[in-house]
Tab-separated table of C-alpha atoms and ligand atoms in Angstrom:
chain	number	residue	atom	x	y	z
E	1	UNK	CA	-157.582	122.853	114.793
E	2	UNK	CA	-158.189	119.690	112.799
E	3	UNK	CA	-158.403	116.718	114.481
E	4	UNK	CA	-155.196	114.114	114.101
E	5	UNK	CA	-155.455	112.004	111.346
E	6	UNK	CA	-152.564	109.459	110.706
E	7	UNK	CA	-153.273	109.371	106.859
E	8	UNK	CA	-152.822	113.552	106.848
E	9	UNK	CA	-151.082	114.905	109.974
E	10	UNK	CA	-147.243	114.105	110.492
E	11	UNK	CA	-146.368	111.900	113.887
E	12	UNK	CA	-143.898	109.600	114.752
E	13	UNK	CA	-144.144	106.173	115.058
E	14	UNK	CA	-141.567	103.610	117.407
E	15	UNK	CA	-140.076	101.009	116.059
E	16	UNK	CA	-139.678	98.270	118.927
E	17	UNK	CA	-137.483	95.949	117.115
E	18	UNK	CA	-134.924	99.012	117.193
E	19	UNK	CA	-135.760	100.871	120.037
E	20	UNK	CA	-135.899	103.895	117.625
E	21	UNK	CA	-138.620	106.369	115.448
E	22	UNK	CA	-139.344	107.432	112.084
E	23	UNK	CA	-140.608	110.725	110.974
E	24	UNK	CA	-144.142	110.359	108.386
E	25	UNK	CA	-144.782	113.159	107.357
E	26	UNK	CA	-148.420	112.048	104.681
E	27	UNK	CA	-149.234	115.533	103.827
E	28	UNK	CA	-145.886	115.436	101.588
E	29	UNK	CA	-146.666	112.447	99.656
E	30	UNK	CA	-148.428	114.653	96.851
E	31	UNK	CA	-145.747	117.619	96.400
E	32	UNK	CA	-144.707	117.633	92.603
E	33	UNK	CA	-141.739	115.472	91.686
E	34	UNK	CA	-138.725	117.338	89.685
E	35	UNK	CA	-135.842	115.039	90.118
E	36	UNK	CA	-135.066	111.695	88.884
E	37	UNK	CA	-135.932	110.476	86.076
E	38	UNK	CA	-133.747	107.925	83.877
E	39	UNK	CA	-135.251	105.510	81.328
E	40	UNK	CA	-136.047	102.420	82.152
E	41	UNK	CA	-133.743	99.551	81.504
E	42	UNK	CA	-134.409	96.222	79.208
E	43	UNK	CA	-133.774	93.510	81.575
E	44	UNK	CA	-133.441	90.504	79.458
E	45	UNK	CA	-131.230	87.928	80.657
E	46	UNK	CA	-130.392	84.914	78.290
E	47	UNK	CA	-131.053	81.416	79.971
E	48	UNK	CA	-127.475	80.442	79.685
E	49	UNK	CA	-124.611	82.838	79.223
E	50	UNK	CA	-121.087	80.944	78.778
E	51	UNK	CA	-119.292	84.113	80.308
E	52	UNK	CA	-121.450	83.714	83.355
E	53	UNK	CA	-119.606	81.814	86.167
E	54	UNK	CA	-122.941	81.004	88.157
E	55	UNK	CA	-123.867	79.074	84.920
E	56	UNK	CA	-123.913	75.065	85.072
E	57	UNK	CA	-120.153	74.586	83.102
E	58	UNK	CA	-118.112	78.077	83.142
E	59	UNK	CA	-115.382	78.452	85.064
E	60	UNK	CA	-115.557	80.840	88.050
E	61	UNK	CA	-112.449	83.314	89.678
E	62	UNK	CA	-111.378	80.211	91.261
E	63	UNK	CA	-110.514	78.406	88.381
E	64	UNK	CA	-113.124	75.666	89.553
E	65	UNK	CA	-116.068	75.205	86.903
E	66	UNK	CA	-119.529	75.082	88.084
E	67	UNK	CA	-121.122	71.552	87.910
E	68	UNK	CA	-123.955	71.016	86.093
E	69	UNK	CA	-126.401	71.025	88.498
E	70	UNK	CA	-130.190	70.526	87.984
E	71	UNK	CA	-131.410	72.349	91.502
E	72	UNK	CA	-129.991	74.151	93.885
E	73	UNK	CA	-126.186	75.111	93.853
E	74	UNK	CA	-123.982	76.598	96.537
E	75	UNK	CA	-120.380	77.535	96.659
E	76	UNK	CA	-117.820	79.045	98.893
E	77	UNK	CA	-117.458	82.727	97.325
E	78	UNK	CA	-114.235	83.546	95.722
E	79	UNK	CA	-114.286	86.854	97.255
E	80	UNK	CA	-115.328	86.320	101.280
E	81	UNK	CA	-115.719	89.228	103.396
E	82	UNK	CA	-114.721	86.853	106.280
E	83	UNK	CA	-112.210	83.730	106.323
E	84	UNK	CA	-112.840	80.779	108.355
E	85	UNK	CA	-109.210	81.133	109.398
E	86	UNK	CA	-106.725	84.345	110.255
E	87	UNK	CA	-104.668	86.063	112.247
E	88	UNK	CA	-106.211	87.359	115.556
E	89	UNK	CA	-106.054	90.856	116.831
E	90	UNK	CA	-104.592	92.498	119.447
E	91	UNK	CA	-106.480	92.983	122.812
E	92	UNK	CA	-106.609	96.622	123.150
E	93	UNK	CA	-107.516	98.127	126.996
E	94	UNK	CA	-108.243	101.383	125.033
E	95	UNK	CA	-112.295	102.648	124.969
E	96	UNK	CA	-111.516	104.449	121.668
E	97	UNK	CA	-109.772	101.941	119.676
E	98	UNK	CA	-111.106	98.184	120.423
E	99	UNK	CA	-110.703	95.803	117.839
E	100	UNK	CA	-112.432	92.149	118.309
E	101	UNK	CA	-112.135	88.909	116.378
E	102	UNK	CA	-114.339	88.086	112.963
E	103	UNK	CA	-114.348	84.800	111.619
E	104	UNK	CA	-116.693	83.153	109.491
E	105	UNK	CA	-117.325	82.219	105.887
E	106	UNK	CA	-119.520	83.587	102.768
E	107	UNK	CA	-121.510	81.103	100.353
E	108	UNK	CA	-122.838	82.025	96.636
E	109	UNK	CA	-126.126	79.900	96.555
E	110	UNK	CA	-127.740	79.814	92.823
E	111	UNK	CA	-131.490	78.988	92.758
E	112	UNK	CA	-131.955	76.993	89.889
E	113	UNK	CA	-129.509	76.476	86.913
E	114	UNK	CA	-131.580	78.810	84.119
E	115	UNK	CA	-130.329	82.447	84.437
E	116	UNK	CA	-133.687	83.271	83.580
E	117	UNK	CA	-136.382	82.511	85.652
E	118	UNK	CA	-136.806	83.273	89.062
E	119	UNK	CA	-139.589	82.585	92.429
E	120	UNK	CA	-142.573	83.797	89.840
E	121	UNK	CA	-141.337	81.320	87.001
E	122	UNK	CA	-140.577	78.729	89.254
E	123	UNK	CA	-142.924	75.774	90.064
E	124	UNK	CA	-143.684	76.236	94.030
E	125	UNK	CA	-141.800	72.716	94.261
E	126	UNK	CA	-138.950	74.748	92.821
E	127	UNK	CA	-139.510	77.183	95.051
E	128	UNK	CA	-139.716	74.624	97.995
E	129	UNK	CA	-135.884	73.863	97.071
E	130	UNK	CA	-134.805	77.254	97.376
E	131	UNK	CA	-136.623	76.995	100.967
E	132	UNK	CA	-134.865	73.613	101.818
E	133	UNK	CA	-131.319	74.893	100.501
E	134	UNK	CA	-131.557	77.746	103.139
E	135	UNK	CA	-132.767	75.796	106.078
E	136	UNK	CA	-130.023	73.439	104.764
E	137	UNK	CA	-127.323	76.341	105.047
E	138	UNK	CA	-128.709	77.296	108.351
E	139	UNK	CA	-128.279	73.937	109.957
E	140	UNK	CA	-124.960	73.512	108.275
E	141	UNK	CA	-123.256	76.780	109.112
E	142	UNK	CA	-125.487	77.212	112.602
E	143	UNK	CA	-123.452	74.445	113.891
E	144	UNK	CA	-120.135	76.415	114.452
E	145	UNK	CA	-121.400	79.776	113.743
E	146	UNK	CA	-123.114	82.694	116.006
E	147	UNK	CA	-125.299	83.937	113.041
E	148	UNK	CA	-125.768	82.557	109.755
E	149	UNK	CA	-127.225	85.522	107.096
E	150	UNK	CA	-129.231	84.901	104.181
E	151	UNK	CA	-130.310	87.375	101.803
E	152	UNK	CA	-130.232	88.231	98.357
E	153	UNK	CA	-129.524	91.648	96.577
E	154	UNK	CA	-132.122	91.726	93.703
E	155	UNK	CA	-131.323	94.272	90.715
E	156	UNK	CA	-128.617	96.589	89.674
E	157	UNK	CA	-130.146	99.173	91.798
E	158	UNK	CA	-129.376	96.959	94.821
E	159	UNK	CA	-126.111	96.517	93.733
E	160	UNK	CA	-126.662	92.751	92.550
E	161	UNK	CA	-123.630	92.138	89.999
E	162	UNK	CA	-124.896	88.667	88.566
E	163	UNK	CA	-128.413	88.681	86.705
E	164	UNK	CA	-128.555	84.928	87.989
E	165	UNK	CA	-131.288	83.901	89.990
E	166	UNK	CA	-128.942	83.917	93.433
E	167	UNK	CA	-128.212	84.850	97.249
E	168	UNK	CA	-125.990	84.669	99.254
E	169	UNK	CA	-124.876	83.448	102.840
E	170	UNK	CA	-122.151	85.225	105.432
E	171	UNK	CA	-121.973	83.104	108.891
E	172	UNK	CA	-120.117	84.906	111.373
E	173	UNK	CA	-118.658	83.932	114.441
E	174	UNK	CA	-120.314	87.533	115.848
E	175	UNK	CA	-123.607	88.754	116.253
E	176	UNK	CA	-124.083	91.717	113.511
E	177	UNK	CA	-125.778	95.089	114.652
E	178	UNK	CA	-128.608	94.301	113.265
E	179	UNK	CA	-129.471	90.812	114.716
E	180	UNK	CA	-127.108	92.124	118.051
E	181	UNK	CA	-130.127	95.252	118.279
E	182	UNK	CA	-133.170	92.928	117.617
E	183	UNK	CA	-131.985	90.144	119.653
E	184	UNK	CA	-131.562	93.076	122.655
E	185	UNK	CA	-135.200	94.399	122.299
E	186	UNK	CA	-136.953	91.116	121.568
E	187	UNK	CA	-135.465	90.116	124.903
E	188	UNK	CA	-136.611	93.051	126.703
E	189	UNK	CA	-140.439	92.717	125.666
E	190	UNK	CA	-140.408	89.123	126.676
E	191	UNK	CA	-139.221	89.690	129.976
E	192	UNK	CA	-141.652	92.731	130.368
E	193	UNK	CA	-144.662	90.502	129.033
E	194	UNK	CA	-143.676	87.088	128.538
E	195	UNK	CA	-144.433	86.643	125.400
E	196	UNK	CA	-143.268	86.828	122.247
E	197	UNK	CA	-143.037	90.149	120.311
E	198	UNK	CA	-143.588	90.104	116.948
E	199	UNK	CA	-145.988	86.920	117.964
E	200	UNK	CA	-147.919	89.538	119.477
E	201	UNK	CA	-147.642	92.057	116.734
E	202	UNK	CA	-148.779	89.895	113.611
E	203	UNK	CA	-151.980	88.568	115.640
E	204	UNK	CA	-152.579	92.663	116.927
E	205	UNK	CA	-152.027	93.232	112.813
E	206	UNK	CA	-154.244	90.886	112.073
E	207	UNK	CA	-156.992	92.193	114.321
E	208	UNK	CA	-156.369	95.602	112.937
E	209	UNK	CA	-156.484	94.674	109.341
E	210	UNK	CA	-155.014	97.770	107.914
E	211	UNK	CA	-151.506	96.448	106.825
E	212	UNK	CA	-151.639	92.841	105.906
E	213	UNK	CA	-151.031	92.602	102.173
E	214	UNK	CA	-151.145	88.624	101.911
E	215	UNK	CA	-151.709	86.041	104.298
E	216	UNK	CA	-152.075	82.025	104.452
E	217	UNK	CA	-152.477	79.432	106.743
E	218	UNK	CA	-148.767	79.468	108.366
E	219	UNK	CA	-147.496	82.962	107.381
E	220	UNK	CA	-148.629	86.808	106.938
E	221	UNK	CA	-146.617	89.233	105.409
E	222	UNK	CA	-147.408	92.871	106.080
E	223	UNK	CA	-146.157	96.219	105.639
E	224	UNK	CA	-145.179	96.915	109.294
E	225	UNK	CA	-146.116	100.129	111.730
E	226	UNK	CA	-142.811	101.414	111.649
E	227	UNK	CA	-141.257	100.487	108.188
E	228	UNK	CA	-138.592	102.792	106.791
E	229	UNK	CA	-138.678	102.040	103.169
E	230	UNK	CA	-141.879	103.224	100.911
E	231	UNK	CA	-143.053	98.937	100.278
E	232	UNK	CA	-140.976	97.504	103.327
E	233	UNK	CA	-142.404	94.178	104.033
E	234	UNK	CA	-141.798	91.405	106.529
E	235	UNK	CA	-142.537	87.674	106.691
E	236	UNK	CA	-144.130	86.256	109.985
E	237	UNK	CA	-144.870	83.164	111.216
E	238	UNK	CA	-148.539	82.749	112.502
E	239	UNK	CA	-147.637	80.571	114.649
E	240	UNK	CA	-144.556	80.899	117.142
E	241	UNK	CA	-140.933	79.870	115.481
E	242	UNK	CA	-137.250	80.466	116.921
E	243	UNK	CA	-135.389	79.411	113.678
E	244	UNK	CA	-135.763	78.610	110.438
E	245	UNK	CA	-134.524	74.835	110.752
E	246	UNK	CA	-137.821	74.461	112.748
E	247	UNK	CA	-140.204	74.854	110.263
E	248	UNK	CA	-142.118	71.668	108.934
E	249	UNK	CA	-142.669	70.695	105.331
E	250	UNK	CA	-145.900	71.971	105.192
E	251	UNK	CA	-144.788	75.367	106.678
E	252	UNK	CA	-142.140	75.589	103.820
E	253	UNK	CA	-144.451	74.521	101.252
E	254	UNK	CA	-146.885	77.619	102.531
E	255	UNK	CA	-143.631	79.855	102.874
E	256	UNK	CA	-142.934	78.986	99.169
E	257	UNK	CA	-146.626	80.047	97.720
E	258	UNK	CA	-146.896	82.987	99.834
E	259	UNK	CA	-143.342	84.018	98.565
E	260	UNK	CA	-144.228	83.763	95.120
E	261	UNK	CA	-147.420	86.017	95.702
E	262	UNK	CA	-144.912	88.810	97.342
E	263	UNK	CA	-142.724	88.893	94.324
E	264	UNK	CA	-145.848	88.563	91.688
E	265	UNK	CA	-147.197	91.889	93.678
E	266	UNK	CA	-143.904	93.485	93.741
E	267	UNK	CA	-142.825	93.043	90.428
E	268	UNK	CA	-146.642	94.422	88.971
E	269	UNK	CA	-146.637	97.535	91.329
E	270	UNK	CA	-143.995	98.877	88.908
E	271	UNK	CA	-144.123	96.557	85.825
E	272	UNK	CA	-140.150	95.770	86.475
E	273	UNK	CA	-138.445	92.967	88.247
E	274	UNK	CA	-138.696	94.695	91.508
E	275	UNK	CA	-135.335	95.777	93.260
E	276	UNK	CA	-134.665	94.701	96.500
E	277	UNK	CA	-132.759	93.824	99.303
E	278	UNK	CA	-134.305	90.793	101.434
E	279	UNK	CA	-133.151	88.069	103.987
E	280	UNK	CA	-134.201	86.041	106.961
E	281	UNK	CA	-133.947	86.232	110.468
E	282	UNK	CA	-133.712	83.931	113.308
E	283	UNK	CA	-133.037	82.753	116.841
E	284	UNK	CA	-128.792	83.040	116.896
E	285	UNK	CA	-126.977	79.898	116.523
E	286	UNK	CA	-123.457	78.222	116.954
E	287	UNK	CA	-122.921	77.869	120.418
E	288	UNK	CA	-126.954	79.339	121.436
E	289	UNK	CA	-128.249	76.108	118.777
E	290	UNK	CA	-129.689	74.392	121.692
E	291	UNK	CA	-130.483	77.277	123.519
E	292	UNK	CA	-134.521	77.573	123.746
E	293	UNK	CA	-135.159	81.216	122.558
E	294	UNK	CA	-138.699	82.130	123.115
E	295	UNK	CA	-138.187	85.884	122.621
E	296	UNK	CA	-137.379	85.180	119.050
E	297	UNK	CA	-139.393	84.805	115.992
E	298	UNK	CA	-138.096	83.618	113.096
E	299	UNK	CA	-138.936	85.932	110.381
E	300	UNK	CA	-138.210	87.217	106.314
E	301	UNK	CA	-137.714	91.105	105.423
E	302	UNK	CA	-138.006	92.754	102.222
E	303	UNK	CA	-136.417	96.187	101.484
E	304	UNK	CA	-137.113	97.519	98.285
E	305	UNK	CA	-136.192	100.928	97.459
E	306	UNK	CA	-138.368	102.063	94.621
E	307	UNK	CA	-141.252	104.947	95.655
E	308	UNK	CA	-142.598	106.185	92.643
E	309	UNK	CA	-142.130	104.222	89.227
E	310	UNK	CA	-139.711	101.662	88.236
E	311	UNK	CA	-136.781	104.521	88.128
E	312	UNK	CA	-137.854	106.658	91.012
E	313	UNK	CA	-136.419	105.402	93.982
E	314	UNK	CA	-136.594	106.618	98.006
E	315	UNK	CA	-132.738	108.180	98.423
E	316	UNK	CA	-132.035	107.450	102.486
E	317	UNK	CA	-129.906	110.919	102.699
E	318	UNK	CA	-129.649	114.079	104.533
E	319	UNK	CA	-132.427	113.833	107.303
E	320	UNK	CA	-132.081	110.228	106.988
E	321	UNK	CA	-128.591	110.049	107.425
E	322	UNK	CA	-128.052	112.935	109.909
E	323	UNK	CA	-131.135	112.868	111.617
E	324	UNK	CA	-133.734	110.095	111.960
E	325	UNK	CA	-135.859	107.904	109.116
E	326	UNK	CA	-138.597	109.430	107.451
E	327	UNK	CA	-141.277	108.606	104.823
E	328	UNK	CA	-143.855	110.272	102.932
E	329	UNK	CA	-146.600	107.370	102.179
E	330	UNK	CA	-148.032	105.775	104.624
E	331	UNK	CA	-147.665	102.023	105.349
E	332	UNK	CA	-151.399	101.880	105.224
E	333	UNK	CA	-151.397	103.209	101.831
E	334	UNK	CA	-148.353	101.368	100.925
E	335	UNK	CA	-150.107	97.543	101.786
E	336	UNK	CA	-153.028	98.884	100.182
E	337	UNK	CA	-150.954	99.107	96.492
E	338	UNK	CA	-149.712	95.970	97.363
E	339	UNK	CA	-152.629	93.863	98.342
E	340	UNK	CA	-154.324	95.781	94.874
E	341	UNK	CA	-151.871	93.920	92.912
E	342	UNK	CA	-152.134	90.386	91.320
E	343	UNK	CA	-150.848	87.283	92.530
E	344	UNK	CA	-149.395	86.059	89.366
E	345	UNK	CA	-146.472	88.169	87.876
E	346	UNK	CA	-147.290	90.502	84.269
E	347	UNK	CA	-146.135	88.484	81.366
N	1	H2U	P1	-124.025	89.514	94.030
N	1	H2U	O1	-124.489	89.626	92.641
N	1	H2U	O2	-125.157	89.533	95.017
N	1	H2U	O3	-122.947	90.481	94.344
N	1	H2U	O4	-123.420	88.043	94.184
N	1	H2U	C1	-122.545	87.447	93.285
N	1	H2U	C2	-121.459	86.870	94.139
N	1	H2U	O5	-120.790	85.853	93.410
N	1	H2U	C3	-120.418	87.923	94.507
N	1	H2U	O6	-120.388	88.012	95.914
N	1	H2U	C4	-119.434	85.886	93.730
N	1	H2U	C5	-119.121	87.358	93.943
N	1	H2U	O7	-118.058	87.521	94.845
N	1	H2U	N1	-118.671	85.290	92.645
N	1	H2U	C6	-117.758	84.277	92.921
N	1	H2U	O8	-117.611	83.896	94.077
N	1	H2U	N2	-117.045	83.723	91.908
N	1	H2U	C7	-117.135	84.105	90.602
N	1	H2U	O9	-116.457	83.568	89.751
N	1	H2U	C8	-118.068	85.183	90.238
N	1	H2U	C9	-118.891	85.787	91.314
């Protein structure tokens, strides 16, 4: 029999951030492709649309009207998934049927106040702004709250319903899955080796060389060993960071370039403004502010779903859903389309 080859032969590959595997399964990625395939849509979005409520001057759901601000802007959302205030529920004894307390609050942040332009249009300084605003929100909201989310739904296909350049902030007085999960494994591998994780996975990816798509002096971004999406990226700090309020000027000035050259390679792997969901990650908060984390590493992830073309997207279903994650192209392959592409975005 042949010998193994990761870039041919299926195998599975842990994911230590999850304590879980994925399926890749190469030898699929050239079977013929008969399903979807819609036209593309004309994204043009007009630099200011007076029906648009995240526009300097229209009025929003609230009745307020947006300011006319020249930066940054970020309001309270006029449709929260969690309240600052509300009744409390009932202690249940019953292992079937608990019910705990959610508070928290959601923010609409707007990047800049032209609806059309975004981190590839943007001067880096702008794009230093966008960086400040968040640490900004995370101090803010980290004071009272457990975990403060950023992240941004880019594109229809990611179910973003404003074309304004925008994200979006939910602190919680809880610990999501997500962060609850990562914070639980990152924990375990520090007290097994006492160090950092994913301090030791960017400088063992960096030895290895095979999935770094962009690097600078402060950060790396890679497609990592155990992605699930087809162009899955993540963010990392060279250096080790707990939050994202600890990062210095210079570090956000870096994190603003090296963003910039992640969307510009994105956005020309397809020729489209690149769908995706993405977001930041960090040391919890709230009451564990002063708390010295040194399992954590402060981190960004991008989750685009697009495989194929600017229509043809990766559908998590059946196996995914019922079974375990699996993907066709490689990661290897995948940070080699990406680290092909330009740094400056297709005109
Ligand atoms: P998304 O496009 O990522 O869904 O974000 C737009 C958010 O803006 C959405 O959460 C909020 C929506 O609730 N919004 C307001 O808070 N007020 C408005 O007047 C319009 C949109």
């Amino acid at each position: 029999m042949a010998k193994f080859n990761p870039n041919e032969h299926q195998h599975l590959r842990y994911n230590p951030l999850r304590d879980e595997w994925i399926l890749v399964s190469p030898h699929r990625a050239l079977r013929p492709w008969s399903g979807q395939t819609e036209t593309p849509q004309v994204e043009k979005t007009p630099r200011f649309d007076p029906r648009n409520p995240l526009c300097p001057g229209v009025e929003r759901a609230s009745g307020i009207v947006t300011p006319h601000y020249e930066s940054t802007y970020v309001f309270t959302n006029d449709f929260p998934a969690l309240l600052e205030e509300g009744p409390e529920p009932e202690v249940s004894d019953d292992p079937l049927f608990q019910t705990r307390s959610a508070r928290g609050t959601c923010r609409v942040m707007c990047y800049h106040p032209y609806s059309d332009v975004y981190l590839t249009s943007l001067s880096t300084k702008e794009v230093v702004d966008i960086i400040n605003e968040w640490v900004k929100q995370t101090a803010e909201l980290g004071k009272k709250y457990l975990w403060v989310q950023l992240f941004e739904n880019r594109g229809q296909l990611m179910g973003c319903s404003n074309p304004h350049p925008h994200c979006q902030v939910w602190a919680s007085s809880f610990l999501p899955n997500e962060a609850k999960i990562k914070d639980e494994n990152l924990l375990r591998y520090f007290e097994k080796h006492g160090r950092p994780l994913l301090q030791d996975y960017v400088h063992k990816e960096l030895a290895k060389n095979e999935r770094i798509v962009t690097e600078n002096e402060d950060w790396v971004i890679l497609v990592p060993y155990w992605a699930v999406w087809p162009f899955e990226t993540m963010v990392l700090p060279k250096k080790p960071l707990q939050r994202f309020t600890d990062t210095s000027a210079p570090q956000r000035e870096s994190l603003a370039r090296i963003l910039q050259i992640i969307v510009a390679k994105y956005d020309n792997l397809f020729k489209c403004n690149f769908p995706y969901s993405m977001g930041w990650h960090g040391a919890p908060t709230g009451p564990k502010l002063e708390e010295d984390m040194p399992h954590w590493t402060f981190h960004g992830i991008y989750l685009p779903p697009l495989l194929r073309s600017a229509t043809v997207r990766k559908f998590m279903v059946g196996y995914e859903l019922l079974a375990q994650a699996q993907r066709d192209l490689t990661p290897e392959k995948a940070a080699e389309m990406l680290r092909e592409q330009c740094n400056q975005r297709f005109s």
